[in-house]
Tab-separated table of C-alpha atoms and ligand atoms in Angstrom:
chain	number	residue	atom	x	y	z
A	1255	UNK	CA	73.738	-10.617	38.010
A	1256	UNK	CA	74.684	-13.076	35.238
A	1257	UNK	CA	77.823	-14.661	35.847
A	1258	UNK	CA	80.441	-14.539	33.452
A	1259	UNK	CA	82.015	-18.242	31.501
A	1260	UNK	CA	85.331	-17.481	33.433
A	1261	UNK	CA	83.919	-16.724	36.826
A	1262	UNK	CA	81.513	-19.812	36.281
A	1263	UNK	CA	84.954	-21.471	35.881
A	1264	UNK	CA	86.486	-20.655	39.152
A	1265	UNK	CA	83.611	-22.372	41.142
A	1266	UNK	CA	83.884	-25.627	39.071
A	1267	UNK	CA	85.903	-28.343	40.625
A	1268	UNK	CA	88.861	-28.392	37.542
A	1269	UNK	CA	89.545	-31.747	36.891
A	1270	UNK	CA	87.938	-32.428	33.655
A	1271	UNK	CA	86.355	-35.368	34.818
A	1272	UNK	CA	84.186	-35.476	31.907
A	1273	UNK	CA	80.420	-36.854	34.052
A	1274	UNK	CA	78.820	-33.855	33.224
A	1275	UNK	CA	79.102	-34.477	29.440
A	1276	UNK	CA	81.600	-31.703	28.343
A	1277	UNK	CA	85.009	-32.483	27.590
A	1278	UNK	CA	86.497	-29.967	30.194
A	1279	UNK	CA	85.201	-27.972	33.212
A	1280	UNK	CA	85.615	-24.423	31.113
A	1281	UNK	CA	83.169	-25.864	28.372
A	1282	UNK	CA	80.750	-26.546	30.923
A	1283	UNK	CA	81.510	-23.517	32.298
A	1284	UNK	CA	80.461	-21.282	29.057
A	1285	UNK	CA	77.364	-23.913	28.785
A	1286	UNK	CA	76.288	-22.630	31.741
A	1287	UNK	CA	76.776	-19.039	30.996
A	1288	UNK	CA	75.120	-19.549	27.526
A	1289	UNK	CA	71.599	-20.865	30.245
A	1290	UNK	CA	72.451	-24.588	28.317
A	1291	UNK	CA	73.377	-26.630	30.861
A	1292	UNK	CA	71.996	-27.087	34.450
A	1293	UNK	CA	74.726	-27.124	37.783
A	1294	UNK	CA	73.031	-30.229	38.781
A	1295	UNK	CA	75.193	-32.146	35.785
A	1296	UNK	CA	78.240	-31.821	37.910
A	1297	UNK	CA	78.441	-34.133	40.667
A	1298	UNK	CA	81.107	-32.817	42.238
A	1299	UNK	CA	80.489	-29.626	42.315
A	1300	UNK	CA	80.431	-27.674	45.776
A	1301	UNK	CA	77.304	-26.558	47.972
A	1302	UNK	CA	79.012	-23.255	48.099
A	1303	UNK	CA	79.163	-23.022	44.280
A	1304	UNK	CA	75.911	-24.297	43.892
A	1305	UNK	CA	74.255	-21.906	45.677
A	1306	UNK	CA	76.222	-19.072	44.309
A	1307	UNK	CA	75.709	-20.752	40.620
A	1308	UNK	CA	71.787	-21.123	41.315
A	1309	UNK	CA	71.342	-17.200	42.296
A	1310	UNK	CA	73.030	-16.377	39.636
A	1311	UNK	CA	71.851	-18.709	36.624
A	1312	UNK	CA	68.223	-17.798	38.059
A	1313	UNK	CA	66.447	-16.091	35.373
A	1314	UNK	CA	66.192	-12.676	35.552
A	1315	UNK	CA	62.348	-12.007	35.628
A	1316	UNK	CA	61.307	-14.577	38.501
A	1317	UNK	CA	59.131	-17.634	36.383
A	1318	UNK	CA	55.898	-17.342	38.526
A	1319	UNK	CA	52.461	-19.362	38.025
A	1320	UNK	CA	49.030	-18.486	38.791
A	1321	UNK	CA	45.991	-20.405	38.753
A	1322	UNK	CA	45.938	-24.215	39.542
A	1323	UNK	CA	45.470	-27.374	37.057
A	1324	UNK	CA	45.824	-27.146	33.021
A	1325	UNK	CA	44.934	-23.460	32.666
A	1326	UNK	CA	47.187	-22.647	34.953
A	1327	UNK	CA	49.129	-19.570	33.752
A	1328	UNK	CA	53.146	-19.595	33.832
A	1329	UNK	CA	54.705	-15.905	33.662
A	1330	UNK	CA	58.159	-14.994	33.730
A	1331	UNK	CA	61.374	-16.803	33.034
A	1332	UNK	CA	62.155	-14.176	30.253
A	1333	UNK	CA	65.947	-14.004	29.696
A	1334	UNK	CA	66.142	-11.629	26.209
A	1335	UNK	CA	65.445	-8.052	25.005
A	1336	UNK	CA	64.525	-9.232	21.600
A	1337	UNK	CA	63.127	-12.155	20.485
A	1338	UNK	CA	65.192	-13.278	17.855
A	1339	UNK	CA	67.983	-12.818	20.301
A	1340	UNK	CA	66.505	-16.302	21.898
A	1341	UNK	CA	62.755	-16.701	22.077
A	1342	UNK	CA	59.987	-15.253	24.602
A	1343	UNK	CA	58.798	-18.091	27.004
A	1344	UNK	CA	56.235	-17.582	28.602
A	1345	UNK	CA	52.861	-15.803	26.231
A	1346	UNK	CA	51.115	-12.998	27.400
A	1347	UNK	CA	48.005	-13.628	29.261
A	1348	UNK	CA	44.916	-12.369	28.602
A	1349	UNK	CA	42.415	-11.109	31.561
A	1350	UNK	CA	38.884	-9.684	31.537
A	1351	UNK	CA	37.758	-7.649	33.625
A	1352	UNK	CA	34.609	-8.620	35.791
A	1353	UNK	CA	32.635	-5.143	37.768
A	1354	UNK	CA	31.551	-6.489	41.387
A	1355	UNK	CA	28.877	-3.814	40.581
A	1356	UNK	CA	27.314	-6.516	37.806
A	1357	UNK	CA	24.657	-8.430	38.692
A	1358	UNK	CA	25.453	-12.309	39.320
A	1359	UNK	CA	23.659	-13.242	36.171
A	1360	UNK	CA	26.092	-10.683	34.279
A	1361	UNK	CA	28.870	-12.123	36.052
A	1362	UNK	CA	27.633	-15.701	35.126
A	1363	UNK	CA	27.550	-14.517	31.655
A	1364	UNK	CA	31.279	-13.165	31.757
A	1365	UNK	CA	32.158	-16.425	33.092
A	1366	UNK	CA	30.561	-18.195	30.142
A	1367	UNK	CA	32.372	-16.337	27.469
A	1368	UNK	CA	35.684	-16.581	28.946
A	1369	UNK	CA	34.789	-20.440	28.987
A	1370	UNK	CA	33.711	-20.315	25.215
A	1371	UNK	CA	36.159	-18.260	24.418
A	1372	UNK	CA	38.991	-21.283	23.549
A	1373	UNK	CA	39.949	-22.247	20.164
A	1374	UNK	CA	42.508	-24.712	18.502
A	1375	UNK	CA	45.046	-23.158	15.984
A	1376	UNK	CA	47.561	-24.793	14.402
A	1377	UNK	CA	47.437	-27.604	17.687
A	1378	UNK	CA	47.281	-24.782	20.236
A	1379	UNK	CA	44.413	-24.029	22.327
A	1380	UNK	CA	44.031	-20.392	22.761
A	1381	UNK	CA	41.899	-18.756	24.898
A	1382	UNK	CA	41.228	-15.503	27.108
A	1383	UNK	CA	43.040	-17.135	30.019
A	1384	UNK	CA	41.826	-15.365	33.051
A	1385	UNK	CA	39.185	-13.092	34.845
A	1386	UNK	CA	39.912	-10.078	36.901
A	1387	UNK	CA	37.289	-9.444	39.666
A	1388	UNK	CA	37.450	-5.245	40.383
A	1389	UNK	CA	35.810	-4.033	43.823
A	1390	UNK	CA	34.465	-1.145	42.074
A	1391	UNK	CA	31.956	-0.654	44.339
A	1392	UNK	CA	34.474	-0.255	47.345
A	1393	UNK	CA	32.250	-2.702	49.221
A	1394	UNK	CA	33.473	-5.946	50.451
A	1395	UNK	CA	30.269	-7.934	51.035
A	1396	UNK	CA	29.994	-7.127	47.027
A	1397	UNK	CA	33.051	-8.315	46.647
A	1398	UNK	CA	33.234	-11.168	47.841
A	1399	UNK	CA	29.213	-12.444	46.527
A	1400	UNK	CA	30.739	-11.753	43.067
A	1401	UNK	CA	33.867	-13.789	43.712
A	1402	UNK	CA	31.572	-16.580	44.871
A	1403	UNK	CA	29.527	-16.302	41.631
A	1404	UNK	CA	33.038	-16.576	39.959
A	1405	UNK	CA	34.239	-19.383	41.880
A	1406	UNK	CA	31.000	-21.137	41.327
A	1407	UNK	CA	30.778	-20.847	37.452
A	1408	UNK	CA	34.479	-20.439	36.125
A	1409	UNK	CA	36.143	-22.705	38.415
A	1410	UNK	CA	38.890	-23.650	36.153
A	1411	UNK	CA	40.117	-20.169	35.270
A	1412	UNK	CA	42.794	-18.489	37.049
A	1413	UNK	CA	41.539	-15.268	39.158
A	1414	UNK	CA	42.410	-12.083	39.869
A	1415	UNK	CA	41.334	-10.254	42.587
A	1416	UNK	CA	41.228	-6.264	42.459
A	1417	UNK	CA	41.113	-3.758	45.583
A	1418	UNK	CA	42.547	-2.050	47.886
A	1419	UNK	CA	40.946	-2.568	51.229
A	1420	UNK	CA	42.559	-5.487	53.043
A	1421	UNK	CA	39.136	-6.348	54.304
A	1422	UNK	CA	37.395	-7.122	51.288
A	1423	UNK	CA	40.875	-8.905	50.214
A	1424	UNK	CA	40.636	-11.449	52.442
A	1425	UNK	CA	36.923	-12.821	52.020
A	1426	UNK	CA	37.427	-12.992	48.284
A	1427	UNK	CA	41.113	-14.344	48.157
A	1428	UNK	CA	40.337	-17.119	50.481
A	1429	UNK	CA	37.290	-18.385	47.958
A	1430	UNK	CA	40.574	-19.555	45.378
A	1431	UNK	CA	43.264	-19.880	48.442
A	1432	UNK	CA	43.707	-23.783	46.573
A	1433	UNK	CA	43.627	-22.205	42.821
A	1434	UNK	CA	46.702	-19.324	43.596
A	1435	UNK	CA	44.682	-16.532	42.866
A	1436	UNK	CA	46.471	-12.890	42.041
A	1437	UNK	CA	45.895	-10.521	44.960
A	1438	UNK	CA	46.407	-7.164	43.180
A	1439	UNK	CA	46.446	-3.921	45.184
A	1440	UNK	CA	49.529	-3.782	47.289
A	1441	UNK	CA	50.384	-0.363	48.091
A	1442	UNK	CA	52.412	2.030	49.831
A	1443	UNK	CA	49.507	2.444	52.401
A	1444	UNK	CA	48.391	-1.150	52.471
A	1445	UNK	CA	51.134	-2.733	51.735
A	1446	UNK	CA	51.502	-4.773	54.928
A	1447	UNK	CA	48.357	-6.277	55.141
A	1448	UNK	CA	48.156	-7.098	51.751
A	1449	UNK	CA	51.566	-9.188	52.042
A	1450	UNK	CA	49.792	-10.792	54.941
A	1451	UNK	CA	46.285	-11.612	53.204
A	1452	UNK	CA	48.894	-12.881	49.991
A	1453	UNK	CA	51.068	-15.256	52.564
A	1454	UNK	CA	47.844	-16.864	54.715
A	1455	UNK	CA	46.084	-17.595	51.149
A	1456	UNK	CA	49.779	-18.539	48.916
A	1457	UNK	CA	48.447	-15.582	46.673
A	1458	UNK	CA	50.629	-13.639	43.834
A	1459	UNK	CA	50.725	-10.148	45.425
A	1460	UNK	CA	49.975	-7.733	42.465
A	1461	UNK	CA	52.310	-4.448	43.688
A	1462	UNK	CA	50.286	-0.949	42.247
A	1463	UNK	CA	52.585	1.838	42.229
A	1464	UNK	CA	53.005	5.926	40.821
A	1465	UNK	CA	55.957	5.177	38.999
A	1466	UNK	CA	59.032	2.846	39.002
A	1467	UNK	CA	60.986	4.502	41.471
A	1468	UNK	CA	57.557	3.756	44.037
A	1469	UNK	CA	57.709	0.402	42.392
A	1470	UNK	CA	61.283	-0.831	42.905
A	1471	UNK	CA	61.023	0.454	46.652
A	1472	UNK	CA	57.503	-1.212	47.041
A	1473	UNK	CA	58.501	-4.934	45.553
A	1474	UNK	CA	62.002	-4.221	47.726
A	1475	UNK	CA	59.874	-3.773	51.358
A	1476	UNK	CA	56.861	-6.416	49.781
A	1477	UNK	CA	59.924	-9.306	49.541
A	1478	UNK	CA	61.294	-8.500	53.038
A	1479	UNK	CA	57.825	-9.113	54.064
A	1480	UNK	CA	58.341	-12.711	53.212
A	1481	UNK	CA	56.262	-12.678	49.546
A	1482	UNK	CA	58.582	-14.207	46.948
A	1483	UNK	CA	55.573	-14.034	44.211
A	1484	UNK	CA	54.558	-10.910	42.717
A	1485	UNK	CA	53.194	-9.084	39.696
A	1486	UNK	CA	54.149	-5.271	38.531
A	1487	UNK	CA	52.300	-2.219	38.154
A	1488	UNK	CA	54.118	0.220	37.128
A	1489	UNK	CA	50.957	3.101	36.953
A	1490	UNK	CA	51.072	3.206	33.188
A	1491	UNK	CA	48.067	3.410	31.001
A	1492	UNK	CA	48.684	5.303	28.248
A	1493	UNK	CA	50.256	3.123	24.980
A	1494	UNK	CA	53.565	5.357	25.344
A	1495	UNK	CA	53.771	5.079	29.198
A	1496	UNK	CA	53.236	1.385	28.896
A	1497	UNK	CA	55.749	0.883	25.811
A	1498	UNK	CA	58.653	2.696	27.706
A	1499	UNK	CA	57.642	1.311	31.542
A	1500	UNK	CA	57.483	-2.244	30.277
A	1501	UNK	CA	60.760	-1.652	27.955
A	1502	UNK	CA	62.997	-0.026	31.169
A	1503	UNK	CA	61.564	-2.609	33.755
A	1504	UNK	CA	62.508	-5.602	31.130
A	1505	UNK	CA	65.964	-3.896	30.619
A	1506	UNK	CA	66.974	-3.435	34.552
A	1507	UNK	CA	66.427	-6.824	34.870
A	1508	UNK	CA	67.654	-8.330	31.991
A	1509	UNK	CA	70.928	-6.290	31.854
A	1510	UNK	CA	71.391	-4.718	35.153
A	1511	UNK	CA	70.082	-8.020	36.937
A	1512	UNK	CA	67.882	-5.473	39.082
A	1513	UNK	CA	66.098	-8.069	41.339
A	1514	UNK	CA	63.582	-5.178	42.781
A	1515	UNK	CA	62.126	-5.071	39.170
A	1516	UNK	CA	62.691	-8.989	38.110
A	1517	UNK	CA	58.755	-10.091	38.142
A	1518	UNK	CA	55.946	-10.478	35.609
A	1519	UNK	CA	54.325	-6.886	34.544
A	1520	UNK	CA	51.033	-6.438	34.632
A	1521	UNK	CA	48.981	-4.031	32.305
A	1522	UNK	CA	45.367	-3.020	32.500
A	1523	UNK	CA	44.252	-2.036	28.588
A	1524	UNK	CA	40.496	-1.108	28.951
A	1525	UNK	CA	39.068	1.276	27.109
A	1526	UNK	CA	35.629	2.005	26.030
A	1527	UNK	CA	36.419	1.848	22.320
A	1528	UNK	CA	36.899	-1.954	21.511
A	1529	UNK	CA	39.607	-1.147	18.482
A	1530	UNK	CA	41.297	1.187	20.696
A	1531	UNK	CA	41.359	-1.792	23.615
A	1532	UNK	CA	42.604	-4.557	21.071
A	1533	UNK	CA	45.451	-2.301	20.018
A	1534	UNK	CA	46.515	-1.515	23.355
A	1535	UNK	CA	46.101	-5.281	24.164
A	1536	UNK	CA	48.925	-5.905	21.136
A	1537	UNK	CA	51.042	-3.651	22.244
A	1538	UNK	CA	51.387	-5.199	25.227
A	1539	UNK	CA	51.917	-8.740	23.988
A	1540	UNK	CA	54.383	-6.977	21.855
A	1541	UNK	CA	56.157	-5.271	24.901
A	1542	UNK	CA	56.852	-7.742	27.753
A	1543	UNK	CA	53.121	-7.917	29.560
A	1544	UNK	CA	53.018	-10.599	31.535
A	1545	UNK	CA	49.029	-10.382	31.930
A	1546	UNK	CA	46.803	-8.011	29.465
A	1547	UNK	CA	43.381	-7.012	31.667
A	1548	UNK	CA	40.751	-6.304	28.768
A	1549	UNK	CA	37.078	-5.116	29.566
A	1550	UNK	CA	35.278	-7.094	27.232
A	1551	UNK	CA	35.343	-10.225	25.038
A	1552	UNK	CA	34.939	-10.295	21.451
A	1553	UNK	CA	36.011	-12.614	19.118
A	1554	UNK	CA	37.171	-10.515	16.562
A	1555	UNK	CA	39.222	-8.732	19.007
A	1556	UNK	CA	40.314	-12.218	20.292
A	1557	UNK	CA	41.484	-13.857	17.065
A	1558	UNK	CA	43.865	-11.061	16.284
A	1559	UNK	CA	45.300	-10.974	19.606
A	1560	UNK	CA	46.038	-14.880	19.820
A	1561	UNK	CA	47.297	-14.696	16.634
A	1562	UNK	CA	49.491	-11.561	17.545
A	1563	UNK	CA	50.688	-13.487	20.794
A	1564	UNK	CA	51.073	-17.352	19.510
A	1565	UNK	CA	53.834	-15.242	16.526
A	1566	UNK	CA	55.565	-13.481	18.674
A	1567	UNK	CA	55.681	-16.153	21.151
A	1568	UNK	CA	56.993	-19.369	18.809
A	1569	UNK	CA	60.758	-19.884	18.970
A	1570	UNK	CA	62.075	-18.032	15.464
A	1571	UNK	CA	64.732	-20.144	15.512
A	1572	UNK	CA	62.292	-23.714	15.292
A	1573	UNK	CA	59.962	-24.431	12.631
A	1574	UNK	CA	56.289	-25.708	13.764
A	1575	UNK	CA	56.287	-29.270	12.580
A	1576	UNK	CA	53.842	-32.154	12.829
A	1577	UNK	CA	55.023	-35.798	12.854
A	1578	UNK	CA	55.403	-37.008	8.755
A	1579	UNK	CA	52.438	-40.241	8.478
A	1580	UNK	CA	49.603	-40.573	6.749
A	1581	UNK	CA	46.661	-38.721	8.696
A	1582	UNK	CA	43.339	-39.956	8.694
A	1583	UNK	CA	40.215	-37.110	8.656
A	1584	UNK	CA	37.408	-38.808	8.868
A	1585	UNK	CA	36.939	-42.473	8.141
A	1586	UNK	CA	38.137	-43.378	4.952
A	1587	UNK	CA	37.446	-45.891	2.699
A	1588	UNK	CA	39.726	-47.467	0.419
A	1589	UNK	CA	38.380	-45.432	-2.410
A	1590	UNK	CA	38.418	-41.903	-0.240
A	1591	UNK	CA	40.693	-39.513	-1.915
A	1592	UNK	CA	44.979	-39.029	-1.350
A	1593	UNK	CA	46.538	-36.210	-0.558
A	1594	UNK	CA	50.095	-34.931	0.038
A	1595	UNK	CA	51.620	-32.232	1.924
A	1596	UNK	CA	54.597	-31.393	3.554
A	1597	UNK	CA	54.809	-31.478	7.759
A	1598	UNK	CA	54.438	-27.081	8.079
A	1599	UNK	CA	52.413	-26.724	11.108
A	1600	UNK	CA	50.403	-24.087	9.661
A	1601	UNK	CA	50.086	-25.923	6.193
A	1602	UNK	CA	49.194	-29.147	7.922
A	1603	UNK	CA	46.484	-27.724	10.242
A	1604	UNK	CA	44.889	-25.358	7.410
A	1605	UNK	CA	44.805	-28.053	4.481
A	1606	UNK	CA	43.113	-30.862	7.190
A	1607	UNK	CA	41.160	-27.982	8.444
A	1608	UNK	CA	39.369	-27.495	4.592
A	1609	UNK	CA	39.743	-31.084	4.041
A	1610	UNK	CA	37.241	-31.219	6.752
A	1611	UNK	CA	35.057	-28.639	5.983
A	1612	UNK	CA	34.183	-30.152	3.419
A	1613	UNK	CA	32.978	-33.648	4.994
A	1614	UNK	CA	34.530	-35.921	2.351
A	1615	UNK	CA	36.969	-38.772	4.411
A	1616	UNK	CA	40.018	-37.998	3.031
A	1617	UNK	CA	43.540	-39.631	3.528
A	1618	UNK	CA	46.067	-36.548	4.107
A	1619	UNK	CA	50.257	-37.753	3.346
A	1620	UNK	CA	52.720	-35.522	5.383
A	1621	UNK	CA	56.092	-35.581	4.488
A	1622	UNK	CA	58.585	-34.095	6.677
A	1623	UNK	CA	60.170	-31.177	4.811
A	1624	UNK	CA	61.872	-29.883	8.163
A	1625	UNK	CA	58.747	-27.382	9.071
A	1626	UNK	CA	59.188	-26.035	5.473
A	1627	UNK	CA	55.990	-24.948	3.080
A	1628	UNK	CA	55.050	-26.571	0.159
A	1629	UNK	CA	56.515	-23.881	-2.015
A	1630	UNK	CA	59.964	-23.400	0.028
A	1631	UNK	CA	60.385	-27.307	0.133
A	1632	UNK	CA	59.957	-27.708	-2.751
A	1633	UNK	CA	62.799	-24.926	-4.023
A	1634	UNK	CA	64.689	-26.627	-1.108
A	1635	UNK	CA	65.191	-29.688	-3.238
A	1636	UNK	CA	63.117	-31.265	-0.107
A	1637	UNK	CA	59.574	-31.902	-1.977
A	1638	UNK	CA	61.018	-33.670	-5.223
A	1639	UNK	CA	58.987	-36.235	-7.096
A	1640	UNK	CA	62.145	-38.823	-6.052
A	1641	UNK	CA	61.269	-37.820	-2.399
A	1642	UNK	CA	57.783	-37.999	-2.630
A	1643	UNK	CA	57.490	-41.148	-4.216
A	1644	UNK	CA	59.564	-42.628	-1.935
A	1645	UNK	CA	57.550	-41.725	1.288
A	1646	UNK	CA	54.840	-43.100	-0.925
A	1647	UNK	CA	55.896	-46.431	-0.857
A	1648	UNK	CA	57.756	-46.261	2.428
A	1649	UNK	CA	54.604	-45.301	3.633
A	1650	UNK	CA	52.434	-48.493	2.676
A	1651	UNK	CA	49.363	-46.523	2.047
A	1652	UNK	CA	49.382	-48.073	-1.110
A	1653	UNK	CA	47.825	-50.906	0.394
A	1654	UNK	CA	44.803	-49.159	1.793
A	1655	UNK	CA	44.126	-47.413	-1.202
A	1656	UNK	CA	41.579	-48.804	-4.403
A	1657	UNK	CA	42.146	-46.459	-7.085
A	1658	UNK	CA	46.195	-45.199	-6.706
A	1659	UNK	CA	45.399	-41.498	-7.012
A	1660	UNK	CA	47.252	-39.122	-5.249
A	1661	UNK	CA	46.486	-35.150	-5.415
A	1662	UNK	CA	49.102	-33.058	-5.405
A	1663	UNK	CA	49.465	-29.170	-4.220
A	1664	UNK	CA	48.475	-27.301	-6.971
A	1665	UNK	CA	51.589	-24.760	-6.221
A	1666	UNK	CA	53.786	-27.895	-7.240
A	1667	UNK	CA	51.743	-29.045	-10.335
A	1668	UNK	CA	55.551	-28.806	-12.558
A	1669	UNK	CA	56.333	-31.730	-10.293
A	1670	UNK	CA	53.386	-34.091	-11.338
A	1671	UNK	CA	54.935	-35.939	-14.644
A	1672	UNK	CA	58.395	-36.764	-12.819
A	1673	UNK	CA	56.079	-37.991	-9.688
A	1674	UNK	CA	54.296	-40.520	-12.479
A	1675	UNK	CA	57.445	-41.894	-13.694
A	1676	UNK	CA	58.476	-41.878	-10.584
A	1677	UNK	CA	55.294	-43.810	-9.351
A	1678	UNK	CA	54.456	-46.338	-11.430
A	1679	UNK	CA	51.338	-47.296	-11.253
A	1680	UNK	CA	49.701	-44.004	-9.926
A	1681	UNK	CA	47.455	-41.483	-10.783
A	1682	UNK	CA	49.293	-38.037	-9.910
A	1683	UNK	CA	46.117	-35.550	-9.867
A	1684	UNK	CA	46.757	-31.707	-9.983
A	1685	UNK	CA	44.999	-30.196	-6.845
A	1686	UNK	CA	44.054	-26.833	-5.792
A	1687	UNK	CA	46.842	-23.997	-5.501
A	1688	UNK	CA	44.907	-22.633	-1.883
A	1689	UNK	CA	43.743	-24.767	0.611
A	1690	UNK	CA	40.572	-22.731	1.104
A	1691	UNK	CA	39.661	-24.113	-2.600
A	1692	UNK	CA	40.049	-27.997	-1.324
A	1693	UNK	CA	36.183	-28.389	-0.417
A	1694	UNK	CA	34.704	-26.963	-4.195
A	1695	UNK	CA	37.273	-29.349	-5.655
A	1696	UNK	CA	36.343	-32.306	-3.663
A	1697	UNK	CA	32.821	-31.028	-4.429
A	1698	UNK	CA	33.451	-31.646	-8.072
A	1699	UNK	CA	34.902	-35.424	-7.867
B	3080	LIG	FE1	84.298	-30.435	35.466
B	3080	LIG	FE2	82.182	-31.171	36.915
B	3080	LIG	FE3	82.148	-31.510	34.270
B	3080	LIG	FE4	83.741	-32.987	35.775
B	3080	LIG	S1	81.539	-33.000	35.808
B	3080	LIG	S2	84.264	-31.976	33.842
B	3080	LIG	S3	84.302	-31.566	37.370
B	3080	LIG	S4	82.270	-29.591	35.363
């Protein structure tokens, strides 16, 4: 349970030294209940306190990775109800399911698309983030042939391994015992030698239960087998069942501190119907699923979803911003055209993203407008002609340039006259009002 700024207090030492940064021990104190400051800033703090200041500043849903190397997934470390009470940390991830029933060039196939299935928005690389091996067949030799296919032609993606029978657990785990594979299928019948299968291969045990109270009692007996890591199953499928398990496991251990429930959820989405499927899929990202299990790829399916996710998972409270310079796409010359923006992560990424559609070497000006839009920046007072034409020549583009154009947004086009007296010496060109109009415009230079 979260401790309170005033019981934080009576651990601390008291003497205001000041090391930690904080002008008294009770400031630090309520920086520590607000999750801002870390224990290990006070030097003289005792072990005692420390370990009683560690439980408790621990966050509430254990932070848990799975998977090995850059696609690793992280899961967990959730502290808040509501996002705009903080931010979410940790995105949902998405997982497709792979049949052990397929044969291995269906499951090589699988393996490809979940490979291909990464793309780059706004600087982000999005991407179905793991596979979910099923024994479906209830055979183990099947099992674990398909896991070797997997291992063999997705070996950087993060694995999950389905079943029930210890047996066929262990050959398959062991194939990504270096990679920290998910082990789901920890019951109240197998629950013992799945803990042991999890331990010998440092699996995350994925617990399968009928229901939270099964659940709570299950993760309770799983831990006192020695396995700290584990994902949650609470039994729900249905969209309503999933809403309201998700919402009361999220709330125990957010504001009860109910360590039985404080793990990543998992939810398996997969439905026939492909529409059907992606809507489940966003109601989980929506609602606190640590890992979405899909049964199929498509990338219609996956552009909303990343979409849905990267939203709901940026910090409300931070605007995306790139670094303010002048960006080169492609090689220009001195004559290659001028363009100015403001530093939006979204604006940035879709103007250069049309700029190079349409293959003409461009020179691309960001000005830092604090994460703002063109539009909002600009009724900010923070995309002025003064302000532009002073990054201008702070800039020194002007040197690299033959002609001393430079193309405005067309949303801004009121601005252009006070950016020429401003700019003496320039051409201030009008350019399109929507980025998606940039390559017929260059088209027509
Ligand atoms: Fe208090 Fe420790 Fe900070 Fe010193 S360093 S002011 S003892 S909390």
């Amino acid at each position: 349970m979260a401790l309170s700024g005033v019981e934080i207090f009576k651990l601390l030492p008291k003497t205001n030294c000041k090391k930690c940064g904080s002008p008294t021990c009770l400031a630090f104190a309520m920086k520590l209940a607000q999750r801002q400051a870390s224990i290990d800033a006070c030097p003289d703090v005792s072990e005692e306190a420390k370990k009683i200041l560690g439980e408790a500043s621990a966050p509430p849903i254990r932070p848990i990775t799975f998977g090995a190397g850059e696609k690793a997934v992280k899961m967990g470390e959730e502290t808040v109800l509501f996002r705009h009470d903080k931010k979410f940390v940790n995105p949902s991830a998405f997982a497709v399911e792979i049949k052990d029933t397929l044969s291995e060039d269906e499951i090589a196939k699988i393996c490809q698309q979940v490979i291909d299935s990464e793309i780059d928005r706004v600087g982000q690389k999005l991407r179905i983030d793991a596979i979910m091996l099923s024994n479906v067949s209830g055979d183990a030799g099947k099992l674990e042939a398909a896991a070797k296919v997997i291992a063999a032609k997705a070996a950087v993606v993060p694995v999950i391994i389905s079943t029930t029978n210890p047996q066929a657990a262990e050959a398959a785990v062991k194939l990504f015992a270096d990679k920290r594979p998910i082990l789901y299928g920890a019951n109240t019948s197998n629950a013992d030698a799945m803990a042991a299968i999890a331990k010998a291969n440092k699996a995350v045990l994925g617990v399968a239960a009928n229901g939270l109270d099964e659940l709570s009692g299950l993760t309770e007996k799983i831990k006192g087998l020695g396995v700290a890591d584990m994902v949650l199953d609470s039994g729900a499928r249905k969209a309503k069942e999933i809403i309201a398990h998700n919402t009361l496991i999220r709330r125990a251990a957010i504001k009860k501190g109910d360590k039985t429930v404080g793990y990543p959820v998992i939810n398996f989405m997969q439905r026939q119907d492909s529409l059907l499927e992606g809507l489940l899929a966003s109601v989980g990202v929506a609602k606190y699923a640590s890992i979405i299990v899909m049964s199929s790829i498509e990338k219609w399916k996956n552009l909303a979803l990343f979409t849905l996710r990267q939203n709901i998972y940026t910090d409300p409270q931070v605007p995306m911003q790139v670094e303010q310079k002048i960006y080169h796409i492609g090689e220009p010359k001195p004559e290659s055209p001028l363009f100015i923006t403001t530093n939006f992560s979204l604006t940035y990424f879709i103007v250069s993203g049309e700029i190079e559609n349409s293959k003409v070497a461009s020179r691309l000006a960001v000005m830092d407008c604090e994460g703002l839009s063109v539009l909002t920046a600009w009724a900010a007072g923070k995309f002025t002609a003064s302000k532009i034409a002073q990054f201008i020549q702070e800039s020194g583009v002007e040197k690299d340039v033959a002609n001393k154009e430079l193309i405005l947004p067309g949303y801004v086009a009121i601005l252009s006259g006070a950016l020429e007296e401003k700019l003496p010496g320039w051409k201030i060109t009008v350019g399109p009002r929507e980025a998606n109009t940039i390559p017929a415009f260059l088209k027509t230079r």
